[in-house]
Amino acid sequence: MNHPNTLNHRVIRLLDASLNRASEGARVVEDYARFVLDDAHLARLAKELRHGIAAAGGILPLADRLACRDTPGDVGTAISTASEGQRTDAWAVCAASLGRLQEAIRSLEEYGKTIDPALGARFERLRYDAYTLASGLGGTQRGRERLGDARLYVLIDGSESSEAFARRVETLCEAGADVLQLRDKSLDDRTLVERARHLASLCRRHGVTSIINDRADIAVAAGADGIHVGQEELTVADARSVVGPGRLVGVSTHSIEQARTAVLAGADYLGVGPTFPSTTKAFAEFPGLDFVRQVAAEVSLPAFAIGGITPANVSEVVTAGLRRVAVSGAVSGASDPIAAVESLVATLGGQSAG
Ligand SMILES: Cc1ncc(COP(=O)(O)OP(=O)(O)O)c(N)n1
Ligand SMILES: Cc1nc(C(=O)O)sc1CCOP(=O)(O)O
Ligand SMILES: [Mg+2]
């Protein structure tokens, strides 16, 4: 035994129980990410956390833990609350386990200090890892619930007039767009907020999600459903502090590392691109379909491929693994925008968006 002989066997008993609770909680969370979400990224993080807990707990030899264990004499086994027996769905199971996991790690951290201050510090780091995992799972859950089977996301500018803008929004909603983003870098703020209000109210009437590009303040002022931010703009946390928990925060990503970071930051969806050369925006590099494949293979947060996607090439995106796309030029620049929307929707249709 490599801990002090003075250590109370009751503290070992407590640490043994907390190690079991923590690793069992991590396993329940891992199973949700792995089997319910098919999310390789979050499942890997949950597994690493479980292994980290086991490695830190290795300071207590199993023989000592078992010698101090007294399950029949545990006064806590007879204490239960009504809510423990009720779980509405698999996410409720995972969320409850995330809470227990964090509590158990906290107990390990505090009582671990009585063995070795370094052990307390080690469990403290693991507790922060658990918080980050919870943020990624919570964002993934929220984004999937809010975006459901949304597949076609169309970016539009503010048009030459309020009337023309309203007509465009109505047309796209009726044609089958699921999400509309107001992206206009040239309008003054008053005109932008006026267009954003039109967008929000027309989209609400049609059951379409409304997003404002770049501007969290305008999303809130206009009552839009969310905001989209790029890598050089507000962070997810800063955007969230402005728009609150009820609105969507979407993030542009250009590499798998950026995608993983956005998931853990609590984004509600990802833009994944540029997929193909775009006539709307110039890019020096194209992560292309390889990036689409990487995201499809490991991320279950709603992810929209973007950049140069048209009715002619959208099937390549579907083959690469994503059934959600965001487009601008393919619809706004089309001689028949309705036909363009219908064609994209037809190719994206079929099985669930994932
Ligand atoms: C759905 C979606 N994905 C990506 C972007 C691009 O955002 P960003 O990188 O901030 O670039 P700008 O659009 O601001 O030029 C987007 N707007 N929407
Ligand atoms: C604004 C924007 N962002 C991208 C990214 O990859 O983050 S691609 C892009 C342009 C989207 O327009 P189009 O469909 O006309 O190419
Ligand atoms: Mg931006």
PDB file of N, CA, C and O in Angstrom, residues 15 22 40 48 56 64 71 78-79 97 127 162 197 204 208 217 237 272 284 298 301 303 319 332-333 336:
ATOM      1  N   LEU A  15     -13.524   6.640  -1.080  1.00  0.00           N
ATOM      2  CA  LEU A  15     -12.859   6.822  -2.377  1.00  0.00           C
ATOM      3  C   LEU A  15     -13.182   5.664  -3.318  1.00  0.00           C
ATOM      4  O   LEU A  15     -13.387   5.856  -4.523  1.00  0.00           O
ATOM      5  N   ALA A  22     -17.871   7.272 -10.375  1.00  0.00           N
ATOM      6  CA  ALA A  22     -17.343   8.111 -11.462  1.00  0.00           C
ATOM      7  C   ALA A  22     -17.139   7.287 -12.734  1.00  0.00           C
ATOM      8  O   ALA A  22     -17.536   7.699 -13.829  1.00  0.00           O
ATOM      9  N   ALA A  40     -18.312   9.503 -32.584  1.00  0.00           N
ATOM     10  CA  ALA A  40     -16.997   8.948 -32.243  1.00  0.00           C
ATOM     11  C   ALA A  40     -16.180   9.926 -31.405  1.00  0.00           C
ATOM     12  O   ALA A  40     -15.421   9.510 -30.517  1.00  0.00           O
ATOM     13  N   GLU A  48     -11.774   8.392 -22.668  1.00  0.00           N
ATOM     14  CA  GLU A  48     -10.512   8.920 -22.110  1.00  0.00           C
ATOM     15  C   GLU A  48     -10.723   9.395 -20.668  1.00  0.00           C
ATOM     16  O   GLU A  48      -9.849   9.212 -19.814  1.00  0.00           O
ATOM     17  N   ALA A  56      -5.950   7.715 -12.219  1.00  0.00           N
ATOM     18  CA  ALA A  56      -5.742   8.511 -10.997  1.00  0.00           C
ATOM     19  C   ALA A  56      -6.086   7.683  -9.767  1.00  0.00           C
ATOM     20  O   ALA A  56      -5.408   7.742  -8.737  1.00  0.00           O
ATOM     21  N   ASP A  64      -6.738  -3.081  -1.369  1.00  0.00           N
ATOM     22  CA  ASP A  64      -7.109  -2.202  -0.249  1.00  0.00           C
ATOM     23  C   ASP A  64      -8.543  -1.721  -0.388  1.00  0.00           C
ATOM     24  O   ASP A  64      -9.304  -1.644   0.575  1.00  0.00           O
ATOM     25  N   THR A  71     -20.487  -3.117   1.292  1.00  0.00           N
ATOM     26  CA  THR A  71     -21.776  -2.770   0.677  1.00  0.00           C
ATOM     27  C   THR A  71     -22.964  -3.136   1.575  1.00  0.00           C
ATOM     28  O   THR A  71     -23.880  -2.315   1.746  1.00  0.00           O
ATOM     29  N   ALA A  78     -29.956   2.167   1.089  1.00  0.00           N
ATOM     30  CA  ALA A  78     -31.401   2.158   1.362  1.00  0.00           C
ATOM     31  C   ALA A  78     -32.036   3.518   1.081  1.00  0.00           C
ATOM     32  O   ALA A  78     -33.253   3.662   1.152  1.00  0.00           O
ATOM     33  N   ILE A  79     -31.198   4.523   0.766  1.00  0.00           N
ATOM     34  CA  ILE A  79     -31.751   5.872   0.529  1.00  0.00           C
ATOM     35  C   ILE A  79     -31.923   6.081  -0.968  1.00  0.00           C
ATOM     36  O   ILE A  79     -30.962   5.973  -1.736  1.00  0.00           O
ATOM     37  N   SER A  97     -26.435  10.961 -15.543  1.00  0.00           N
ATOM     38  CA  SER A  97     -25.106  10.377 -15.317  1.00  0.00           C
ATOM     39  C   SER A  97     -24.001  11.425 -15.380  1.00  0.00           C
ATOM     40  O   SER A  97     -23.003  11.315 -14.664  1.00  0.00           O
ATOM     41  N   ARG A 127     -12.308  16.785 -13.447  1.00  0.00           N
ATOM     42  CA  ARG A 127     -13.639  17.400 -13.281  1.00  0.00           C
ATOM     43  C   ARG A 127     -13.861  18.444 -14.379  1.00  0.00           C
ATOM     44  O   ARG A 127     -14.944  18.519 -14.958  1.00  0.00           O
ATOM     45  N   SER A 162     -37.202  46.362 -49.036  1.00  0.00           N
ATOM     46  CA  SER A 162     -37.867  45.555 -48.024  1.00  0.00           C
ATOM     47  C   SER A 162     -38.878  44.588 -48.655  1.00  0.00           C
ATOM     48  O   SER A 162     -38.971  43.412 -48.280  1.00  0.00           O
ATOM     49  N   ARG A 197     -35.957  41.562 -38.901  1.00  0.00           N
ATOM     50  CA  ARG A 197     -37.307  41.403 -38.312  1.00  0.00           C
ATOM     51  C   ARG A 197     -38.250  40.748 -39.307  1.00  0.00           C
ATOM     52  O   ARG A 197     -39.035  39.858 -38.955  1.00  0.00           O
ATOM     53  N   ARG A 204     -40.927  32.390 -38.952  1.00  0.00           N
ATOM     54  CA  ARG A 204     -41.738  31.813 -37.862  1.00  0.00           C
ATOM     55  C   ARG A 204     -43.062  31.313 -38.418  1.00  0.00           C
ATOM     56  O   ARG A 204     -43.515  30.220 -38.106  1.00  0.00           O
ATOM     57  N   VAL A 208     -39.816  27.887 -40.491  1.00  0.00           N
ATOM     58  CA  VAL A 208     -38.428  27.850 -40.987  1.00  0.00           C
ATOM     59  C   VAL A 208     -37.540  28.546 -39.952  1.00  0.00           C
ATOM     60  O   VAL A 208     -37.961  29.504 -39.306  1.00  0.00           O
ATOM     61  N   ASP A 217     -26.225  40.936 -31.671  1.00  0.00           N
ATOM     62  CA  ASP A 217     -27.140  41.997 -31.220  1.00  0.00           C
ATOM     63  C   ASP A 217     -28.359  42.085 -32.120  1.00  0.00           C
ATOM     64  O   ASP A 217     -29.502  42.216 -31.655  1.00  0.00           O
ATOM     65  N   ALA A 237     -19.033  31.158 -26.557  1.00  0.00           N
ATOM     66  CA  ALA A 237     -19.383  31.648 -25.217  1.00  0.00           C
ATOM     67  C   ALA A 237     -19.810  33.112 -25.262  1.00  0.00           C
ATOM     68  O   ALA A 237     -20.805  33.499 -24.624  1.00  0.00           O
ATOM     69  N   VAL A 272     -19.461  23.591 -42.468  1.00  0.00           N
ATOM     70  CA  VAL A 272     -18.298  22.743 -42.768  1.00  0.00           C
ATOM     71  C   VAL A 272     -17.836  23.064 -44.187  1.00  0.00           C
ATOM     72  O   VAL A 272     -18.494  22.679 -45.168  1.00  0.00           O
ATOM     73  N   ALA A 284      -8.463  30.747 -49.832  1.00  0.00           N
ATOM     74  CA  ALA A 284      -7.132  30.335 -50.277  1.00  0.00           C
ATOM     75  C   ALA A 284      -7.015  28.815 -50.248  1.00  0.00           C
ATOM     76  O   ALA A 284      -6.274  28.217 -51.029  1.00  0.00           O
ATOM     77  N   GLU A 298     -17.256  11.473 -37.439  1.00  0.00           N
ATOM     78  CA  GLU A 298     -17.077  11.546 -35.980  1.00  0.00           C
ATOM     79  C   GLU A 298     -17.915  12.561 -35.221  1.00  0.00           C
ATOM     80  O   GLU A 298     -17.836  12.625 -34.007  1.00  0.00           O
ATOM     81  N   LEU A 301     -23.272  16.405 -34.051  1.00  0.00           N
ATOM     82  CA  LEU A 301     -23.900  17.722 -34.041  1.00  0.00           C
ATOM     83  C   LEU A 301     -24.344  18.029 -35.474  1.00  0.00           C
ATOM     84  O   LEU A 301     -23.601  17.712 -36.421  1.00  0.00           O
ATOM     85  N   ALA A 303     -24.414  19.317 -38.940  1.00  0.00           N
ATOM     86  CA  ALA A 303     -23.300  19.912 -39.678  1.00  0.00           C
ATOM     87  C   ALA A 303     -23.746  20.156 -41.115  1.00  0.00           C
ATOM     88  O   ALA A 303     -24.217  19.222 -41.790  1.00  0.00           O
ATOM     89  N   THR A 319     -22.746  11.615 -50.730  1.00  0.00           N
ATOM     90  CA  THR A 319     -21.891  10.419 -50.766  1.00  0.00           C
ATOM     91  C   THR A 319     -20.774  10.518 -49.723  1.00  0.00           C
ATOM     92  O   THR A 319     -20.378   9.517 -49.113  1.00  0.00           O
ATOM     93  N   SER A 332     -29.540  31.991 -54.989  1.00  0.00           N
ATOM     94  CA  SER A 332     -29.713  33.421 -55.294  1.00  0.00           C
ATOM     95  C   SER A 332     -29.350  33.750 -56.736  1.00  0.00           C
ATOM     96  O   SER A 332     -29.950  34.637 -57.344  1.00  0.00           O
ATOM     97  N   GLY A 333     -28.369  33.045 -57.272  1.00  0.00           N
ATOM     98  CA  GLY A 333     -27.943  33.340 -58.637  1.00  0.00           C
ATOM     99  C   GLY A 333     -28.665  32.498 -59.684  1.00  0.00           C
ATOM    100  O   GLY A 333     -28.362  32.601 -60.879  1.00  0.00           O
ATOM    101  N   ASP A 336     -33.998  30.190 -61.901  1.00  0.00           N
ATOM    102  CA  ASP A 336     -35.234  29.701 -61.267  1.00  0.00           C
ATOM    103  C   ASP A 336     -34.898  29.205 -59.853  1.00  0.00           C
ATOM    104  O   ASP A 336     -34.604  28.019 -59.654  1.00  0.00           O
TER     105      ASP A 336
END
